[in-house]
mmCIF file of C-alpha atoms and ligand atoms in Angstrom:
data_model
loop_
_atom_site.group_PDB
_atom_site.id
_atom_site.type_symbol
_atom_site.label_atom_id
_atom_site.label_comp_id
_atom_site.label_asym_id
_atom_site.label_seq_id
_atom_site.Cartn_x
_atom_site.Cartn_y
_atom_site.Cartn_z
ATOM 1 C CA MET O 1 -25.445 102.983 114.679
ATOM 2 C CA ASN O 2 -26.860 101.076 117.643
ATOM 3 C CA LYS O 3 -27.323 97.343 117.294
ATOM 4 C CA PHE O 4 -30.533 97.302 119.351
ATOM 5 C CA TRP O 5 -32.266 100.031 117.354
ATOM 6 C CA SER O 6 -34.415 99.278 114.358
ATOM 7 C CA GLU O 7 -33.139 100.452 110.982
ATOM 8 C CA LYS O 8 -35.744 103.211 111.103
ATOM 9 C CA THR O 9 -34.637 104.429 114.565
ATOM 10 C CA ASN O 10 -31.046 104.522 113.373
ATOM 11 C CA CYS O 11 -32.033 106.837 110.514
ATOM 12 C CA LEU O 12 -34.189 109.294 112.465
ATOM 13 C CA GLN O 13 -33.183 112.921 112.880
ATOM 14 C CA PRO O 14 -35.555 113.986 115.665
ATOM 15 C CA TYR O 15 -37.070 117.436 116.082
ATOM 16 C CA VAL O 16 -35.207 119.735 118.463
ATOM 17 C CA PRO O 17 -37.641 121.822 120.542
ATOM 18 C CA GLY O 18 -36.787 125.373 121.597
ATOM 19 C CA GLU O 19 -34.841 125.612 124.843
ATOM 20 C CA GLN O 20 -36.849 125.379 128.077
ATOM 21 C CA PRO O 21 -34.247 126.986 130.356
ATOM 22 C CA LYS O 22 -33.948 125.864 133.971
ATOM 23 C CA LEU O 23 -33.153 129.422 135.115
ATOM 24 C CA THR O 24 -36.313 131.245 136.178
ATOM 25 C CA ASN O 25 -35.160 134.842 135.861
ATOM 26 C CA LEU O 26 -34.820 134.803 132.059
ATOM 27 C CA VAL O 27 -37.018 136.751 129.672
ATOM 28 C CA LYS O 28 -38.250 133.780 127.679
ATOM 29 C CA LEU O 29 -39.297 134.773 124.166
ATOM 30 C CA ASN O 30 -38.205 131.646 122.287
ATOM 31 C CA THR O 31 -41.091 129.158 122.078
ATOM 32 C CA ASN O 32 -44.183 131.265 121.354
ATOM 33 C CA GLU O 33 -45.924 130.549 124.635
ATOM 34 C CA ASN O 34 -48.625 132.989 125.698
ATOM 35 C CA PRO O 35 -47.185 135.605 128.108
ATOM 36 C CA PHE O 36 -50.541 135.763 129.919
ATOM 37 C CA PRO O 37 -51.865 133.052 132.262
ATOM 38 C CA PRO O 38 -54.764 130.696 131.443
ATOM 39 C CA SER O 39 -58.307 131.829 132.247
ATOM 40 C CA PRO O 40 -59.172 131.664 135.983
ATOM 41 C CA MET O 41 -62.133 129.521 134.918
ATOM 42 C CA VAL O 42 -59.676 126.975 133.472
ATOM 43 C CA LEU O 43 -57.681 126.810 136.705
ATOM 44 C CA THR O 44 -60.869 126.296 138.734
ATOM 45 C CA ALA O 45 -62.058 123.525 136.378
ATOM 46 C CA MET O 46 -58.677 121.793 136.686
ATOM 47 C CA ARG O 47 -58.724 121.991 140.501
ATOM 48 C CA ASP O 48 -62.263 120.613 140.504
ATOM 49 C CA ALA O 49 -61.153 117.707 138.299
ATOM 50 C CA ILE O 50 -58.504 116.674 140.829
ATOM 51 C CA ASN O 51 -60.602 114.325 142.922
ATOM 52 C CA ASP O 52 -61.161 110.621 143.639
ATOM 53 C CA ASP O 53 -62.335 110.036 140.073
ATOM 54 C CA LEU O 54 -58.700 110.198 138.977
ATOM 55 C CA ARG O 55 -58.574 106.473 139.779
ATOM 56 C CA LEU O 56 -60.830 106.008 136.725
ATOM 57 C CA TYR O 57 -59.704 106.284 133.106
ATOM 58 C CA PRO O 58 -60.850 109.423 131.314
ATOM 59 C CA ASP O 59 -63.482 109.345 128.547
ATOM 60 C CA PRO O 60 -61.426 107.846 125.675
ATOM 61 C CA SER O 61 -63.342 109.802 123.042
ATOM 62 C CA ALA O 62 -63.502 113.064 125.057
ATOM 63 C CA ASP O 63 -67.115 113.504 123.941
ATOM 64 C CA ASN O 64 -67.943 116.515 126.131
ATOM 65 C CA LEU O 65 -64.881 118.345 124.908
ATOM 66 C CA LYS O 66 -65.596 117.505 121.261
ATOM 67 C CA GLN O 67 -69.175 118.730 121.673
ATOM 68 C CA THR O 68 -67.933 121.968 123.264
ATOM 69 C CA ILE O 69 -65.569 122.571 120.335
ATOM 70 C CA ALA O 70 -68.247 121.595 117.790
ATOM 71 C CA ASP O 71 -70.698 124.081 119.350
ATOM 72 C CA TYR O 72 -68.028 126.772 119.422
ATOM 73 C CA TYR O 73 -67.322 126.437 115.682
ATOM 74 C CA GLY O 74 -70.807 125.436 114.469
ATOM 75 C CA LEU O 75 -69.762 121.878 113.533
ATOM 76 C CA HIS O 76 -70.947 118.367 114.397
ATOM 77 C CA LYS O 77 -69.108 116.404 117.070
ATOM 78 C CA GLN O 78 -68.120 113.865 114.381
ATOM 79 C CA GLN O 79 -66.118 116.640 112.686
ATOM 80 C CA VAL O 80 -63.833 117.135 115.708
ATOM 81 C CA PHE O 81 -60.758 115.195 116.860
ATOM 82 C CA VAL O 82 -58.628 115.886 119.945
ATOM 83 C CA GLY O 83 -55.134 114.806 120.954
ATOM 84 C CA ASN O 84 -52.180 115.338 123.244
ATOM 85 C CA GLY O 85 -50.955 118.639 121.782
ATOM 86 C CA SER O 86 -51.237 119.507 118.107
ATOM 87 C CA ASP O 87 -47.828 117.905 117.475
ATOM 88 C CA GLU O 88 -49.443 114.564 118.244
ATOM 89 C CA VAL O 89 -52.515 115.422 116.151
ATOM 90 C CA LEU O 90 -50.181 116.308 113.261
ATOM 91 C CA ALA O 91 -48.330 113.001 113.659
ATOM 92 C CA GLN O 92 -51.621 111.119 113.544
ATOM 93 C CA ALA O 93 -52.675 113.055 110.457
ATOM 94 C CA PHE O 94 -49.399 112.091 108.751
ATOM 95 C CA ALA O 95 -50.062 108.448 109.643
ATOM 96 C CA ALA O 96 -53.706 108.578 108.552
ATOM 97 C CA PHE O 97 -53.392 110.499 105.271
ATOM 98 C CA PHE O 98 -49.821 110.855 104.027
ATOM 99 C CA GLN O 99 -47.964 107.731 105.191
ATOM 100 C CA GLY O 100 -45.941 105.954 102.509
ATOM 101 C CA LYS O 101 -47.014 108.378 99.781
ATOM 102 C CA GLN O 102 -45.026 110.347 97.198
ATOM 103 C CA GLN O 103 -45.066 114.143 96.927
ATOM 104 C CA LEU O 104 -46.303 116.016 99.961
ATOM 105 C CA LEU O 105 -46.173 119.705 99.073
ATOM 106 C CA LEU O 106 -44.997 122.063 101.832
ATOM 107 C CA PRO O 107 -43.216 125.439 101.993
ATOM 108 C CA ASP O 108 -39.398 125.371 102.158
ATOM 109 C CA ILE O 109 -39.658 127.546 105.240
ATOM 110 C CA SER O 110 -42.282 126.320 107.670
ATOM 111 C CA TYR O 111 -42.696 124.312 110.861
ATOM 112 C CA SER O 112 -39.566 122.200 111.239
ATOM 113 C CA PHE O 113 -41.483 119.249 112.695
ATOM 114 C CA TYR O 114 -43.038 118.423 109.294
ATOM 115 C CA PRO O 115 -39.830 117.007 107.749
ATOM 116 C CA VAL O 116 -39.386 114.866 110.880
ATOM 117 C CA TYR O 117 -42.843 113.343 110.419
ATOM 118 C CA CYS O 118 -42.040 112.797 106.739
ATOM 119 C CA GLN O 119 -39.075 110.672 107.813
ATOM 120 C CA LEU O 120 -41.018 108.801 110.465
ATOM 121 C CA TYR O 121 -43.926 107.984 108.151
ATOM 122 C CA ASP O 122 -41.978 107.514 104.886
ATOM 123 C CA VAL O 123 -43.520 110.464 103.115
ATOM 124 C CA GLU O 124 -41.682 112.082 100.212
ATOM 125 C CA ALA O 125 -41.516 115.819 100.958
ATOM 126 C CA CYS O 126 -41.532 118.320 98.058
ATOM 127 C CA TYR O 127 -40.425 121.702 99.306
ATOM 128 C CA VAL O 128 -41.963 124.682 97.530
ATOM 129 C CA PRO O 129 -39.903 127.883 97.945
ATOM 130 C CA LEU O 130 -41.656 130.856 99.527
ATOM 131 C CA ASN O 131 -41.319 133.969 97.336
ATOM 132 C CA GLU O 132 -38.790 136.737 98.012
ATOM 133 C CA HIS O 133 -41.188 138.378 100.491
ATOM 134 C CA PHE O 134 -41.354 135.063 102.383
ATOM 135 C CA SER O 135 -44.977 134.523 101.463
ATOM 136 C CA LEU O 136 -46.633 131.497 99.952
ATOM 137 C CA ASN O 137 -47.869 131.536 96.354
ATOM 138 C CA PRO O 138 -51.037 129.379 96.092
ATOM 139 C CA ALA O 139 -50.431 128.714 92.371
ATOM 140 C CA ASP O 140 -47.343 126.681 93.399
ATOM 141 C CA TYR O 141 -49.539 124.157 95.217
ATOM 142 C CA CYS O 142 -51.515 122.135 92.737
ATOM 143 C CA GLY O 143 -51.904 118.479 91.871
ATOM 144 C CA ALA O 144 -50.105 117.169 94.972
ATOM 145 C CA ARG O 145 -50.084 113.370 95.187
ATOM 146 C CA ALA O 146 -49.716 112.714 98.954
ATOM 147 C CA GLY O 147 -51.229 116.018 100.097
ATOM 148 C CA VAL O 148 -50.409 119.575 101.128
ATOM 149 C CA ILE O 149 -49.449 120.941 104.543
ATOM 150 C CA PHE O 150 -48.679 124.481 105.661
ATOM 151 C CA PRO O 151 -49.062 126.561 108.814
ATOM 152 C CA ASN O 152 -51.370 129.569 108.531
ATOM 153 C CA PRO O 153 -50.092 132.000 109.719
ATOM 154 C CA ASN O 154 -46.817 130.462 108.615
ATOM 155 C CA ALA O 155 -44.180 129.634 111.190
ATOM 156 C CA PRO O 156 -41.573 130.940 111.701
ATOM 157 C CA THR O 157 -42.397 133.875 109.401
ATOM 158 C CA GLY O 158 -45.780 134.888 110.907
ATOM 159 C CA CYS O 159 -47.164 135.733 107.443
ATOM 160 C CA ILE O 160 -50.832 134.953 106.754
ATOM 161 C CA LEU O 161 -52.367 133.482 103.605
ATOM 162 C CA PRO O 162 -55.828 135.012 103.026
ATOM 163 C CA LEU O 163 -58.726 132.560 103.070
ATOM 164 C CA VAL O 164 -59.504 132.986 99.349
ATOM 165 C CA GLN O 165 -56.024 131.706 98.598
ATOM 166 C CA VAL O 166 -56.381 128.789 101.010
ATOM 167 C CA GLU O 167 -59.511 127.962 99.033
ATOM 168 C CA GLN O 168 -57.540 128.001 95.755
ATOM 169 C CA ILE O 169 -55.175 125.391 97.209
ATOM 170 C CA LEU O 170 -58.127 123.252 98.316
ATOM 171 C CA GLN O 171 -59.648 123.406 94.835
ATOM 172 C CA ALA O 172 -56.365 122.553 93.120
ATOM 173 C CA ASN O 173 -55.873 119.434 95.290
ATOM 174 C CA SER O 174 -59.319 117.875 95.554
ATOM 175 C CA ASP O 175 -57.929 114.313 95.502
ATOM 176 C CA CYS O 176 -55.768 114.620 98.583
ATOM 177 C CA VAL O 177 -55.815 116.103 102.078
ATOM 178 C CA VAL O 178 -54.856 119.735 102.525
ATOM 179 C CA LEU O 179 -53.811 120.220 106.151
ATOM 180 C CA VAL O 180 -53.907 123.806 107.398
ATOM 181 C CA ASP O 181 -52.006 124.083 110.681
ATOM 182 C CA GLU O 182 -53.666 126.991 112.491
ATOM 183 C CA ALA O 183 -51.547 127.011 115.647
ATOM 184 C CA TYR O 184 -51.446 130.845 115.499
ATOM 185 C CA ILE O 185 -54.737 131.691 113.769
ATOM 186 C CA ASP O 186 -56.356 133.455 116.727
ATOM 187 C CA PHE O 187 -53.879 136.335 116.686
ATOM 188 C CA GLY O 188 -55.406 138.079 113.668
ATOM 189 C CA GLY O 189 -56.066 135.592 110.851
ATOM 190 C CA GLU O 190 -59.319 134.152 109.544
ATOM 191 C CA SER O 191 -59.745 130.438 110.231
ATOM 192 C CA ALA O 192 -60.420 127.964 107.416
ATOM 193 C CA VAL O 193 -62.895 126.187 109.719
ATOM 194 C CA ARG O 194 -65.767 127.850 107.895
ATOM 195 C CA LEU O 195 -64.716 126.057 104.663
ATOM 196 C CA ILE O 196 -64.976 122.595 106.216
ATOM 197 C CA ASN O 197 -68.505 121.852 104.995
ATOM 198 C CA ASP O 198 -67.528 122.785 101.412
ATOM 199 C CA TYR O 199 -64.241 120.878 101.150
ATOM 200 C CA PRO O 200 -64.089 117.203 102.215
ATOM 201 C CA ASN O 201 -60.278 117.315 101.716
ATOM 202 C CA LEU O 202 -59.699 120.074 104.316
ATOM 203 C CA LEU O 203 -58.234 119.279 107.721
ATOM 204 C CA VAL O 204 -57.742 122.212 110.107
ATOM 205 C CA VAL O 205 -55.414 121.587 113.062
ATOM 206 C CA GLN O 206 -55.371 123.913 116.073
ATOM 207 C CA THR O 207 -53.844 124.006 119.536
ATOM 208 C CA LEU O 208 -54.679 125.329 122.995
ATOM 209 C CA SER O 209 -50.969 125.958 123.588
ATOM 210 C CA LYS O 210 -50.848 129.478 122.158
ATOM 211 C CA SER O 211 -54.015 131.605 122.185
ATOM 212 C CA ARG O 212 -55.491 129.748 125.176
ATOM 213 C CA SER O 213 -52.295 129.803 127.283
ATOM 214 C CA LEU O 214 -52.218 126.029 127.885
ATOM 215 C CA ALA O 215 -48.898 124.846 126.403
ATOM 216 C CA GLY O 216 -48.238 122.994 129.656
ATOM 217 C CA MET O 217 -51.431 120.918 129.316
ATOM 218 C CA ARG O 218 -50.766 119.505 125.805
ATOM 219 C CA ILE O 219 -54.128 119.819 124.059
ATOM 220 C CA GLY O 220 -54.546 119.897 120.282
ATOM 221 C CA LEU O 221 -57.455 119.379 117.922
ATOM 222 C CA ALA O 222 -58.353 118.749 114.313
ATOM 223 C CA MET O 223 -61.539 119.623 112.470
ATOM 224 C CA GLY O 224 -62.711 118.384 109.096
ATOM 225 C CA HIS O 225 -65.128 116.121 107.265
ATOM 226 C CA ALA O 226 -66.385 113.223 109.418
ATOM 227 C CA ASP O 227 -64.552 110.739 107.133
ATOM 228 C CA LEU O 228 -61.218 112.428 107.819
ATOM 229 C CA ILE O 229 -61.940 112.455 111.551
ATOM 230 C CA GLU O 230 -62.774 108.762 111.424
ATOM 231 C CA GLY O 231 -59.378 108.143 109.788
ATOM 232 C CA LEU O 232 -57.684 109.983 112.657
ATOM 233 C CA GLU O 233 -59.704 108.011 115.231
ATOM 234 C CA ARG O 234 -58.577 104.751 113.636
ATOM 235 C CA VAL O 235 -54.922 105.765 114.027
ATOM 236 C CA LYS O 236 -55.433 107.125 117.558
ATOM 237 C CA ASN O 237 -57.203 103.968 118.713
ATOM 238 C CA SER O 238 -54.377 101.886 117.310
ATOM 239 C CA PHE O 239 -51.868 103.819 119.388
ATOM 240 C CA ASN O 240 -53.270 105.327 122.621
ATOM 241 C CA SER O 241 -56.943 105.246 123.621
ATOM 242 C CA TYR O 242 -56.583 107.957 126.279
ATOM 243 C CA PRO O 243 -54.447 110.795 124.943
ATOM 244 C CA LEU O 244 -56.218 113.447 127.046
ATOM 245 C CA ASP O 245 -56.443 112.902 130.782
ATOM 246 C CA ARG O 246 -59.379 114.010 132.957
ATOM 247 C CA VAL O 247 -57.736 117.274 134.018
ATOM 248 C CA ALA O 248 -56.830 118.184 130.438
ATOM 249 C CA GLN O 249 -60.365 117.550 129.208
ATOM 250 C CA ALA O 250 -61.806 119.743 131.994
ATOM 251 C CA ALA O 251 -59.262 122.494 131.252
ATOM 252 C CA ALA O 252 -60.018 122.466 127.524
ATOM 253 C CA ILE O 253 -63.785 122.669 128.022
ATOM 254 C CA ALA O 254 -63.351 125.662 130.349
ATOM 255 C CA ALA O 255 -60.936 127.334 127.912
ATOM 256 C CA PHE O 256 -63.551 127.260 125.131
ATOM 257 C CA THR O 257 -66.306 128.318 127.544
ATOM 258 C CA ASP O 258 -64.553 131.460 128.818
ATOM 259 C CA ASP O 259 -64.595 133.227 125.464
ATOM 260 C CA ASP O 260 -64.400 136.741 126.958
ATOM 261 C CA TYR O 261 -61.047 135.956 128.578
ATOM 262 C CA PHE O 262 -59.763 134.381 125.369
ATOM 263 C CA ARG O 263 -60.664 137.435 123.290
ATOM 264 C CA LEU O 264 -59.158 139.815 125.829
ATOM 265 C CA THR O 265 -55.876 137.887 125.929
ATOM 266 C CA CYS O 266 -55.600 137.715 122.142
ATOM 267 C CA ALA O 267 -56.246 141.467 121.895
ATOM 268 C CA LYS O 268 -53.460 142.139 124.422
ATOM 269 C CA VAL O 269 -51.019 139.944 122.467
ATOM 270 C CA ILE O 270 -51.885 141.771 119.229
ATOM 271 C CA LYS O 271 -51.383 145.171 120.918
ATOM 272 C CA ASN O 272 -47.989 144.070 122.260
ATOM 273 C CA ARG O 273 -46.998 142.700 118.826
ATOM 274 C CA ILE O 274 -47.650 146.107 117.268
ATOM 275 C CA TRP O 275 -45.501 147.816 119.922
ATOM 276 C CA LEU O 276 -42.711 145.245 119.515
ATOM 277 C CA THR O 277 -42.734 145.615 115.728
ATOM 278 C CA GLU O 278 -42.487 149.418 115.946
ATOM 279 C CA GLN O 279 -39.630 149.285 118.438
ATOM 280 C CA LEU O 280 -37.673 146.754 116.362
ATOM 281 C CA GLN O 281 -38.178 148.869 113.240
ATOM 282 C CA ARG O 282 -36.904 151.910 115.143
ATOM 283 C CA LEU O 283 -33.750 149.884 115.875
ATOM 284 C CA GLU O 284 -33.322 149.153 112.131
ATOM 285 C CA PHE O 285 -34.775 145.675 112.048
ATOM 286 C CA GLU O 286 -36.777 144.536 109.059
ATOM 287 C CA VAL O 287 -39.871 142.849 110.523
ATOM 288 C CA LEU O 288 -42.035 140.574 108.360
ATOM 289 C CA PRO O 289 -45.779 141.298 108.622
ATOM 290 C CA SER O 290 -47.007 138.990 111.404
ATOM 291 C CA GLU O 291 -50.468 137.769 112.333
ATOM 292 C CA ALA O 292 -49.037 135.432 114.983
ATOM 293 C CA ASN O 293 -47.836 135.778 118.585
ATOM 294 C CA PHE O 294 -44.257 136.238 117.395
ATOM 295 C CA VAL O 295 -42.332 138.354 114.927
ATOM 296 C CA PHE O 296 -39.615 137.328 112.489
ATOM 297 C CA ALA O 297 -36.975 140.008 112.109
ATOM 298 C CA ARG O 298 -33.488 140.688 110.748
ATOM 299 C CA HIS O 299 -31.182 143.555 111.490
ATOM 300 C CA GLY O 300 -29.763 145.872 108.828
ATOM 301 C CA SER O 301 -26.144 145.276 109.844
ATOM 302 C CA LYS O 302 -25.790 142.879 112.802
ATOM 303 C CA GLU O 303 -25.829 139.114 112.395
ATOM 304 C CA ALA O 304 -28.742 137.224 113.933
ATOM 305 C CA ALA O 305 -26.543 134.608 115.644
ATOM 306 C CA GLN O 306 -24.516 137.380 117.314
ATOM 307 C CA ILE O 307 -27.620 139.222 118.443
ATOM 308 C CA ALA O 308 -29.127 136.019 119.879
ATOM 309 C CA ALA O 309 -25.898 135.291 121.776
ATOM 310 C CA PHE O 310 -25.754 138.845 123.198
ATOM 311 C CA LEU O 311 -29.396 138.644 124.274
ATOM 312 C CA ARG O 312 -28.822 135.243 125.929
ATOM 313 C CA LEU O 313 -25.855 136.647 127.837
ATOM 314 C CA HIS O 314 -28.146 139.382 129.144
ATOM 315 C CA GLY O 315 -30.962 137.048 130.143
ATOM 316 C CA VAL O 316 -33.211 137.272 127.072
ATOM 317 C CA VAL O 317 -33.884 134.102 125.042
ATOM 318 C CA VAL O 318 -35.120 134.257 121.430
ATOM 319 C CA ARG O 319 -35.076 131.633 118.644
ATOM 320 C CA HIS O 320 -32.493 131.485 115.880
ATOM 321 C CA PHE O 321 -32.713 128.893 113.089
ATOM 322 C CA GLN O 322 -29.478 127.834 111.411
ATOM 323 C CA GLN O 323 -31.258 127.264 108.114
ATOM 324 C CA GLU O 324 -30.693 128.456 104.572
ATOM 325 C CA ARG O 325 -32.539 131.697 103.618
ATOM 326 C CA ILE O 326 -33.486 132.507 107.231
ATOM 327 C CA SER O 327 -30.212 132.199 109.134
ATOM 328 C CA ASN O 328 -30.065 135.970 109.552
ATOM 329 C CA PHE O 329 -33.547 136.184 111.109
ATOM 330 C CA LEU O 330 -34.600 135.952 114.741
ATOM 331 C CA ARG O 331 -37.992 134.703 115.813
ATOM 332 C CA ILE O 332 -39.116 136.669 118.841
ATOM 333 C CA SER O 333 -42.254 135.703 120.753
ATOM 334 C CA VAL O 334 -44.588 138.475 121.835
ATOM 335 C CA GLY O 335 -44.187 138.963 125.595
ATOM 336 C CA THR O 336 -45.627 141.088 128.352
ATOM 337 C CA GLN O 337 -44.844 144.760 128.033
ATOM 338 C CA GLU O 338 -42.259 144.385 130.802
ATOM 339 C CA GLN O 339 -40.476 141.525 128.976
ATOM 340 C CA GLN O 340 -40.503 143.409 125.690
ATOM 341 C CA GLN O 341 -39.099 146.554 127.311
ATOM 342 C CA ARG O 342 -36.240 144.472 128.693
ATOM 343 C CA LEU O 343 -35.571 142.991 125.233
ATOM 344 C CA ILE O 344 -35.515 146.429 123.612
ATOM 345 C CA ALA O 345 -33.251 147.835 126.353
ATOM 346 C CA VAL O 346 -30.714 145.026 125.803
ATOM 347 C CA LEU O 347 -30.835 145.533 122.030
ATOM 348 C CA GLU O 348 -30.246 149.266 122.501
ATOM 349 C CA GLU O 349 -27.260 148.489 124.727
ATOM 350 C CA MET O 350 -25.844 146.162 122.056
ATOM 351 C CA LEU O 351 -26.330 148.624 119.223
ATOM 352 C CA ALA O 352 -24.711 151.446 121.245
ATOM 353 C CA GLN O 353 -21.458 149.483 121.518
HETATM 354 C C1 PLP C 401 -46.875 125.706 113.397
HETATM 355 C C2 PLP C 401 -46.981 124.894 114.642
HETATM 356 N N1 PLP C 401 -47.761 123.823 114.664
HETATM 357 C C3 PLP C 401 -47.892 123.061 115.764
HETATM 358 C C4 PLP C 401 -47.198 123.354 116.922
HETATM 359 C C5 PLP C 401 -47.315 122.436 118.102
HETATM 360 O O1 PLP C 401 -48.039 122.954 119.148
HETATM 361 P P1 PLP C 401 -48.545 122.026 120.353
HETATM 362 O O2 PLP C 401 -47.969 120.649 120.178
HETATM 363 O O3 PLP C 401 -48.061 122.700 121.581
HETATM 364 O O4 PLP C 401 -50.037 122.011 120.242
HETATM 365 C C6 PLP C 401 -46.358 124.462 116.963
HETATM 366 C C7 PLP C 401 -45.603 124.782 118.187
HETATM 367 O O5 PLP C 401 -44.852 125.666 118.318
HETATM 368 C C8 PLP C 401 -46.242 125.254 115.785
HETATM 369 O O6 PLP C 401 -45.423 126.308 115.756
#
């Protein structure tokens, strides 16, 4: 209890991000970054944006970027919102649509930032258990009062919900916002963006941190009916008019423009995920079916916490969640082939002992 903090601040239990180690020689497979660099076109656009104009504020509504995204997805600019990383976009969506409401439906195992936003924005969370295969049953999500939120593919499981089932959830909750967090959608899933014109209650949130290799730039976006976007703009303009700086806006435009590079990178991640899955299975891990840039796996006999500690000792960092139902799983980001070979070699060493 701190006497200077507000009552709210005293009660907060903030999100704990995955470790960003200071050591540079580690094999870092713990925060689902892209193992491949951003497009060369992005780096050129960023260098070009570093000029005397930096003395001027950026475009507060990032119109060129919104138009680029709208063109990319076949939407209108008024159906696109951008922010400083999708975490911020999610926070603004909580403030705009869920704040102070009862009964937000979300999976019991999903992105651990959602409960933090529930606290911050006084939303009553209703956790819906994933089934025994760790997948989401759409029939469990109907008649929500505040709204519905889930990642697709889910995090940290990697499992995808097919679009027909996303549609069932939209139909069963027509009076509230259904937020589909598509942070990992480009690694094999089908985006719900194409449902936007049919469902005014659908908000799709995406990020440039994963499939477009720009975690360091903090760029996120939301797409939905123009009324939902206007709600987000109202919150954003009551908080920070300039969430994306000039360099970030230039980077994001280039990232959507260089589609060939994007597709190539995603294909490489998918290929490496298949290799990683096969190798882990060979070493007696059960690996959940993943459409993301990570896998979620548990070993037949070794404890996840022990494995994570052994890996860390040998310079490989993965993510372990001390949470009911999943405490024996490890979430391992897809890496370069070299990184993955190192991971597998260390696991083999451990299992040989
Ligand atoms: C499901 C999910 N949503 C959103 C985010 C946030 O991504 P960012 O803030 O980098 O856009 C993450 C990050 O790991 C995530 O796993």
